[in-house]
XYZ file of C-alpha atoms in Angstrom:
518
model
C -68.190 16.032 -2.604
C -70.534 14.280 -4.916
C -72.801 17.199 -4.257
C -70.554 20.095 -4.910
C -70.180 21.552 -8.154
C -67.004 23.231 -9.123
C -66.425 25.527 -12.038
C -62.774 26.375 -12.760
C -62.176 28.817 -15.644
C -58.405 30.024 -16.003
C -56.256 31.528 -18.758
C -53.348 29.782 -19.847
C -50.865 32.036 -17.925
C -52.365 30.703 -14.810
C -52.137 27.361 -15.720
C -48.494 27.640 -16.298
C -47.615 28.701 -13.194
C -49.154 26.229 -11.403
C -47.270 22.658 -10.376
C -48.121 19.421 -11.285
C -49.598 18.252 -8.320
C -52.236 21.536 -8.139
C -53.276 20.696 -11.340
C -53.344 17.134 -10.820
C -56.206 17.940 -7.346
C -57.674 20.828 -9.683
C -58.430 18.478 -12.051
C -60.074 15.641 -9.800
C -61.941 18.484 -7.822
C -63.744 19.351 -11.033
C -64.664 15.898 -11.790
C -62.302 15.770 -14.506
C -60.622 12.733 -14.299
C -60.869 8.956 -12.121
C -56.927 8.525 -12.186
C -54.918 8.936 -8.709
C -55.049 12.960 -9.131
C -56.171 13.959 -5.620
C -53.243 12.166 -4.819
C -49.419 13.408 -5.112
C -46.254 11.447 -6.333
C -43.884 9.583 -4.047
C -40.354 9.994 -3.887
C -38.403 6.695 -1.787
C -34.451 7.204 -0.622
C -33.431 3.991 0.601
C -29.672 4.315 1.980
C -27.959 0.584 1.879
C -26.015 -0.155 5.529
C -26.936 3.643 6.878
C -26.554 3.250 10.795
C -28.811 6.037 11.968
C -26.220 7.376 14.810
C -23.877 8.370 11.512
C -26.807 11.260 11.352
C -27.803 11.819 14.772
C -24.387 11.307 16.711
C -21.678 14.164 16.631
C -19.012 11.896 17.327
C -19.125 10.421 13.805
C -18.360 14.060 12.440
C -20.467 12.924 9.167
C -21.429 16.391 7.599
C -25.178 15.553 6.216
C -26.269 19.150 4.846
C -28.526 17.775 2.151
C -30.086 15.268 4.917
C -30.325 17.699 7.489
C -32.321 19.980 4.941
C -34.291 17.342 3.910
C -35.233 16.966 7.557
C -35.968 20.646 8.042
C -38.443 20.342 5.249
C -40.451 17.207 7.125
C -39.925 15.228 10.145
C -36.775 13.172 11.375
C -38.108 10.160 13.537
C -34.888 8.989 15.938
C -36.445 5.663 16.632
C -36.997 3.707 13.254
C -35.810 0.017 12.990
C -35.375 -2.249 10.284
C -36.723 -5.713 10.326
C -33.524 -7.648 8.983
C -30.040 -6.859 8.741
C -29.566 -7.639 5.038
C -30.686 -6.200 2.085
C -33.552 -8.028 0.351
C -35.123 -9.609 3.358
C -35.291 -5.878 4.646
C -36.595 -3.961 1.264
C -38.979 -7.165 0.954
C -40.627 -6.433 4.860
C -40.633 -2.532 3.608
C -42.387 -2.637 0.286
C -44.754 -5.594 1.330
C -45.729 -4.492 4.976
C -44.783 -7.917 5.900
C -42.049 -9.475 8.641
C -39.687 -11.848 6.675
C -41.381 -15.153 7.836
C -44.287 -13.898 6.966
C -43.333 -12.584 3.015
C -41.462 -15.535 2.624
C -37.769 -13.730 1.678
C -35.572 -14.812 4.309
C -31.884 -14.165 2.895
C -30.517 -12.466 -0.113
C -30.720 -14.472 -3.399
C -34.098 -15.600 -2.680
C -36.544 -15.366 -4.945
C -39.477 -13.311 -4.226
C -43.056 -14.353 -4.370
C -44.920 -13.549 -6.898
C -48.347 -13.217 -5.445
C -46.718 -11.280 -2.521
C -48.501 -7.457 -3.015
C -45.927 -5.193 -3.727
C -45.489 -1.222 -3.231
C -44.798 -0.660 -6.393
C -47.265 -3.159 -8.101
C -50.022 -1.708 -6.076
C -49.389 1.771 -6.888
C -48.972 0.889 -11.026
C -52.734 -0.385 -10.805
C -53.287 3.000 -9.494
C -51.879 4.501 -12.625
C -49.106 6.284 -10.848
C -45.927 6.017 -13.235
C -43.073 3.785 -11.287
C -39.476 3.958 -11.868
C -36.388 2.696 -9.712
C -32.516 2.847 -9.761
C -30.824 0.406 -7.546
C -27.188 0.451 -6.685
C -26.261 -3.098 -5.235
C -26.406 -6.670 -6.758
C -28.459 -8.119 -4.156
C -31.690 -6.350 -5.021
C -31.276 -7.515 -9.118
C -33.636 -10.149 -10.274
C -32.814 -13.004 -11.441
C -35.437 -12.461 -14.581
C -37.529 -9.396 -15.167
C -40.741 -9.314 -12.734
C -39.411 -12.115 -10.632
C -38.041 -9.806 -7.528
C -38.612 -6.627 -5.730
C -38.721 -5.132 -9.429
C -42.078 -6.389 -10.144
C -44.226 -2.918 -10.535
C -41.066 -0.585 -11.989
C -42.084 0.424 -15.581
C -38.565 1.392 -15.439
C -35.888 -0.784 -12.822
C -32.475 -0.033 -13.816
C -28.808 -0.344 -11.929
C -24.939 0.441 -13.235
C -22.917 -2.639 -14.144
C -21.200 -2.554 -10.990
C -22.088 -4.732 -7.914
C -22.326 -1.783 -5.670
C -22.112 1.334 -7.319
C -21.190 4.902 -5.744
C -23.589 7.484 -6.061
C -22.394 9.523 -8.692
C -22.772 6.486 -10.781
C -26.309 5.297 -9.652
C -27.420 9.241 -10.313
C -26.246 8.957 -13.820
C -28.967 6.093 -14.449
C -31.766 7.692 -11.805
C -31.507 11.159 -12.939
C -32.722 10.826 -16.246
C -35.817 8.442 -15.261
C -37.192 12.396 -13.580
C -37.507 12.974 -17.289
C -40.723 12.245 -19.525
C -42.506 12.005 -16.675
C -46.353 12.653 -17.543
C -47.970 15.795 -16.353
C -51.329 14.472 -15.918
C -50.098 11.169 -13.541
C -48.549 11.024 -10.590
C -45.428 9.000 -9.904
C -43.514 6.697 -7.687
C -39.574 6.879 -7.702
C -37.518 4.656 -5.736
C -33.493 5.827 -5.015
C -31.092 3.233 -3.869
C -28.216 4.313 -2.687
C -24.955 2.070 -1.490
C -21.900 4.467 -0.332
C -22.197 3.193 3.216
C -21.725 -0.645 2.147
C -18.450 -2.331 1.928
C -15.649 -1.597 0.297
C -15.493 1.390 2.046
C -13.788 4.309 -0.421
C -11.556 6.253 1.052
C -12.456 9.435 -0.492
C -8.735 10.972 -0.899
C -7.346 10.247 2.711
C -5.366 7.551 1.140
C -4.006 6.204 -1.939
C -2.897 2.612 -2.185
C -2.517 0.903 -5.022
C -2.014 -2.607 -7.090
C 0.009 -3.572 -9.704
C -1.243 -6.415 -12.096
C 1.170 -8.464 -14.498
C 0.620 -11.156 -17.005
C 3.859 -13.337 -17.259
C 5.998 -10.626 -15.480
C 4.818 -7.795 -17.847
C 2.614 -5.257 -16.219
C -0.896 -5.024 -17.374
C -1.867 -1.787 -15.055
C -1.441 -0.013 -11.844
C -4.971 0.004 -10.173
C -6.252 2.203 -7.214
C -7.197 0.268 -4.566
C -8.796 3.383 -1.772
C -11.773 3.897 -4.008
C -14.012 1.986 -6.039
C -11.679 0.144 -9.045
C -13.399 -2.118 -11.949
C -11.097 -2.595 -14.627
C -11.746 -4.944 -17.784
C -8.982 -5.583 -20.788
C -8.580 -7.623 -23.650
C -5.956 -10.151 -23.329
C -4.130 -12.261 -26.138
C -3.103 -15.521 -24.843
C -0.608 -17.870 -26.257
C -0.724 -21.597 -25.872
C 0.401 -22.783 -22.774
C 0.838 -21.691 -19.018
C 0.144 -17.862 -18.061
C 0.690 -16.248 -14.830
C -1.582 -13.414 -13.907
C -0.149 -11.744 -10.494
C -2.204 -9.003 -8.346
C 0.278 -7.286 -6.119
C -0.299 -4.483 -3.641
C 1.717 -1.964 -1.115
C -1.013 -2.504 1.234
C -3.704 -5.255 2.272
C -6.716 -5.575 -0.299
C -9.347 -8.270 -0.810
C -9.534 -9.448 -4.554
C -13.623 -8.900 -5.019
C -13.519 -10.618 -7.951
C -11.333 -11.927 -10.757
C -12.900 -13.447 -13.791
C -11.641 -14.429 -17.609
C -13.972 -15.180 -19.774
C -14.131 -18.819 -21.834
C -14.718 -18.913 -25.325
C -18.555 -17.817 -26.620
C -20.654 -20.030 -23.530
C -17.790 -21.822 -22.287
C -17.269 -22.062 -18.862
C -14.593 -18.695 -17.556
C -10.975 -19.639 -17.501
C -11.039 -17.776 -14.311
C -13.665 -16.918 -11.660
C -12.487 -16.464 -8.021
C -13.020 -14.152 -5.331
C -11.142 -14.089 -2.068
C -12.042 -11.644 0.475
C -9.014 -12.746 2.773
C -6.851 -9.633 3.444
C -3.452 -10.531 1.218
C -0.366 -8.373 -0.339
C -0.211 -10.550 -3.215
C -2.559 -13.208 -5.187
C -1.454 -15.698 -8.368
C -3.792 -17.488 -10.690
C -2.397 -19.842 -13.774
C -4.489 -19.735 -17.229
C -4.178 -22.588 -19.440
C -4.467 -22.066 -22.912
C -4.679 -25.287 -25.075
C -2.932 -26.036 -27.868
C -3.988 -23.902 -31.152
C -3.515 -20.336 -32.235
C -3.982 -17.506 -29.914
C -7.205 -17.017 -28.320
C -8.702 -13.353 -27.481
C -9.970 -12.971 -23.827
C -11.845 -10.489 -21.591
C -9.833 -10.049 -18.243
C -12.440 -8.409 -15.326
C -11.002 -7.131 -12.111
C -12.443 -5.871 -8.837
C -9.931 -5.218 -5.999
C -10.237 -3.093 -3.060
C -7.670 -2.523 -0.184
C -8.587 -3.549 3.131
C -8.706 -1.214 5.753
C -7.766 -2.090 9.551
C -10.667 -1.383 12.426
C -8.656 2.234 13.195
C -9.524 3.685 9.640
C -13.018 1.906 9.142
C -15.112 3.945 11.155
C -13.367 7.199 9.351
C -13.708 5.801 5.752
C -17.725 4.523 7.107
C -17.813 8.378 7.842
C -16.059 9.607 4.357
C -19.166 7.377 2.942
C -21.527 8.990 4.785
C -20.995 12.296 3.602
C -20.422 10.731 -0.321
C -24.219 9.631 0.355
C -25.483 12.942 1.627
C -23.862 14.289 -1.572
C -25.545 12.222 -4.218
C -29.448 12.628 -2.251
C -28.203 16.383 -2.517
C -27.938 15.991 -6.116
C -31.489 13.854 -6.290
C -33.025 16.856 -4.356
C -32.139 19.482 -6.319
C -33.162 17.728 -9.614
C -36.000 17.434 -8.287
C -36.772 21.402 -7.474
C -35.301 22.132 -10.510
C -38.131 20.134 -12.271
C -40.894 21.504 -9.939
C -41.202 17.976 -8.569
C -40.209 18.992 -4.696
C -42.439 20.944 -3.150
C -45.448 18.695 -3.851
C -43.777 15.322 -3.339
C -44.119 12.952 -0.286
C -40.502 12.066 0.211
C -39.109 9.683 2.456
C -35.985 8.804 3.094
C -34.466 5.695 5.047
C -31.833 2.734 5.417
C -32.551 -0.932 4.679
C -30.373 -1.690 7.591
C -27.058 -0.492 9.562
C -23.910 -1.657 9.976
C -21.195 -3.006 12.498
C -18.283 -1.237 13.015
C -16.493 -3.333 15.998
C -19.521 -3.365 18.310
C -20.888 -6.877 19.855
C -17.486 -8.139 17.674
C -18.719 -7.387 14.194
C -17.844 -5.857 11.273
C -20.322 -5.776 8.875
C -24.127 -7.005 9.242
C -26.267 -9.687 8.827
C -25.116 -11.979 11.990
C -27.129 -10.408 15.145
C -29.849 -8.121 16.025
C -28.398 -5.380 18.139
C -29.267 -1.919 17.588
C -26.120 -0.831 15.339
C -27.415 -3.317 12.889
C -30.867 -2.420 12.948
C -31.698 1.623 13.833
C -31.557 3.236 10.858
C -32.603 6.970 10.150
C -36.005 8.267 8.680
C -37.329 11.241 7.318
C -40.715 12.358 5.666
C -41.302 15.007 3.837
C -45.104 16.256 3.302
C -46.405 17.662 0.294
C -46.234 21.726 0.915
C -48.912 23.373 2.483
C -49.884 20.072 3.506
C -51.225 19.720 7.352
C -49.203 17.645 9.828
C -51.559 14.852 10.983
C -50.722 14.285 14.932
C -49.832 10.661 14.596
C -46.873 11.380 12.900
C -46.195 13.973 15.264
C -46.681 11.785 18.271
C -44.390 9.442 16.381
C -41.227 11.154 15.875
C -39.565 10.152 19.243
C -40.962 6.653 19.578
C -40.005 3.450 18.115
C -40.825 3.143 14.508
C -41.078 -0.384 13.005
C -40.165 -0.291 9.033
C -43.463 -2.305 8.217
C -45.411 0.910 9.401
C -44.030 3.191 6.640
C -45.850 1.824 3.406
C -49.045 1.926 4.991
C -48.213 5.534 6.264
C -47.414 6.522 2.731
C -50.878 5.055 1.423
C -53.029 6.369 4.114
C -50.951 10.020 3.500
C -51.888 9.652 -0.440
C -56.045 8.244 0.635
C -55.663 5.149 -1.012
C -57.416 1.451 0.613
C -54.737 -0.376 2.498
C -51.975 -2.577 0.367
C -53.239 -6.179 0.792
C -51.848 -8.688 3.497
C -50.021 -5.663 5.388
C -49.478 -6.589 8.716
C -48.037 -2.801 9.543
C -50.167 -0.090 10.958
C -49.952 3.216 9.674
C -48.141 5.746 11.671
C -51.260 8.189 11.634
C -52.789 5.533 13.621
C -51.233 6.619 17.538
C -49.952 3.974 20.106
C -47.211 1.909 21.342
C -45.181 -0.159 18.670
C -42.970 -3.169 19.186
C -40.686 -4.246 16.630
C -39.812 -7.915 15.524
C -36.579 -8.505 13.088
C -34.957 -11.590 12.182
C -31.762 -12.404 10.719
C -31.300 -16.429 8.899
C -28.842 -18.639 7.921
C -26.656 -19.641 5.480
C -25.535 -15.844 5.277
C -26.045 -15.466 9.421
C -24.041 -18.499 11.609
C -27.538 -18.614 13.340
C -31.401 -18.375 12.720
C -32.218 -15.460 15.491
C -35.874 -13.545 16.062
C -36.055 -10.642 18.283
C -38.633 -8.482 19.766
C -37.940 -4.744 20.517
C -39.697 -2.144 22.283
C -37.732 1.295 24.103
C -36.926 -0.517 27.190
C -36.130 -3.968 26.299
C -34.783 -6.172 23.448
C -35.606 -10.221 23.573
C -33.264 -12.399 20.945
C -34.592 -15.599 20.379
C -32.471 -18.668 18.897
C -34.930 -21.288 17.960
C -31.884 -24.302 17.323
C -30.657 -23.737 20.839
C -34.311 -22.538 22.598
C -32.355 -20.091 23.988
C -33.348 -16.099 24.955
C -30.989 -13.307 25.560
C -32.858 -10.402 27.343
C -31.319 -6.953 27.246
C -32.590 -3.916 29.695
C -32.508 -1.032 27.592
C -32.437 1.312 30.134
C -29.781 -0.216 32.536
C -27.748 -1.141 29.241
C -28.149 0.961 25.984
C -25.084 -0.596 24.675
C -26.576 -4.260 24.847
C -23.911 -6.216 26.361
C -25.143 -7.197 29.822
C -27.369 -10.349 28.811
C -29.476 -10.882 31.636
C -30.302 -14.638 29.835
C -33.705 -16.535 31.386
C -33.824 -14.380 34.381
C -34.846 -11.420 32.239
C -37.837 -12.888 30.728
C -40.228 -11.829 33.526
C -39.597 -8.317 31.977
C -41.817 -8.927 28.900
C -43.711 -11.904 30.066
C -45.678 -12.376 26.660
C -42.968 -11.703 24.509
C -41.170 -15.455 24.773
C -44.481 -16.860 23.112
C -44.592 -14.806 20.273
C -41.484 -15.556 19.068
C -41.476 -19.097 19.231
C -44.846 -18.542 17.100
C -42.684 -16.614 14.590
C -40.032 -19.391 14.625
C -43.123 -22.084 13.736
C -43.995 -20.315 11.014
C -44.291 -22.213 7.397
C -42.246 -19.829 5.469
C -39.315 -20.412 8.063
C -39.770 -23.920 8.911
C -40.199 -25.222 5.437
C -38.430 -23.016 3.881
C -36.114 -24.235 0.359
C -32.737 -23.308 0.119
C -32.307 -20.755 -2.013
C -31.364 -21.989 -6.026
C -29.060 -19.367 -7.083
C -27.174 -19.138 -10.956
C -23.502 -19.072 -10.750
C -23.280 -15.367 -11.842
C -25.775 -14.363 -8.793
C -23.873 -16.426 -6.370
C -20.713 -14.682 -7.530
C -21.814 -11.299 -7.323
C -23.434 -12.405 -3.719
C -19.288 -13.288 -2.831
C -18.053 -10.629 -4.107
C -19.823 -8.374 -1.920
C -19.274 -10.164 1.122
C -22.586 -12.626 1.182
């Protein structure tokens, strides 16, 4: 291109009908800008706790018309896997293209090394506008720039520890306004609708009665997300707060603030299902005091109801994503933008004795959806077409995006662009104290091998004969992949794992994680 001289002449009417990406490309072609005009913008949508089979398996009956349409406009990869079954380590692996034991982010609440290269910072340094809205407290940084927010010029979140799609979109969609017409952008949209606690979406109508010294303060719905706040006037002496419900509930958090910067009078989480919980507040002698009461309570559906609730939440997620996609189209930002949709991990709904995530490395916790939409008119690279049905580790996604943007590699990335064909093997891990045991695994399309360093024990599953991963071959199965035990031992010997320091959490961060079930 250096030897080609281009002359671009157009009337204003011609320019006005062109998309922003087309204008950027033409400007770069004419030599008018050394900004990333030859590249396009990127929207990354991450759903927290979304199993791949919730979109793939008709048994779920999770109608997802918006995600279906996105897949029709792009590519659906049926074998994408995450690298950790918890939020912060998985996102750190995704954004840095490094495994958790390489990034040093092993559990929720950990600090993110300031030297760890992250996608947002990388793109910001190349003049991309970077904006993000996240829906769960596990992604909130302890201080600006101290977490995965590094590199985002705008990083916003609703005040709730886990926010439903409409609350997230209320903060997200305004980020689309005011984008520069002469710069590309990177937008992160993080949704948490499939994450616990699961809303009933009108299929149940349980409630809890909140009283103070026997007088009713409020009757609160518990089958839907409920955060309640009120000012209390408390006289000296003891006062009883009582929460009682017509159905089992979990007290996600109850807090009564102390005076000014003093410790809270009450700040508790109890995730044990119950019908009633009471608390005593003691006010010292003196005049009456005014204190703020905050309450987050949610019902505790039984095992038979959980799968139905999860399906409702997947439909709610689809609706929220649809609103975002419509907003992109309305602003002329859809056609010429790369859009990537995935999840940070899955969710156990009874398989392997687990409801939730974190605790193991089986398929239901790591197998996630992946949709990639290219800019309109861009030719489909052969490598992407070949990868649709093969195993795709998430650390390969950022190298793929950067490859599609025509930019140099992210420093330190260990993932490999999907434009480069060839078989891939997944490594994943989960760690104490959130998990009961430290575990590492390797997986391909035919075999799963799990290593527990503390017990020096291997589990091996033949995925062709045992797709449900229920029959452990033990040491007898090591011959299926003779090189894997040594790879797993090397990962467990890494300094980030062996020399890790306990995560030091401030009281508020610790309380938020407890309320989320961590």
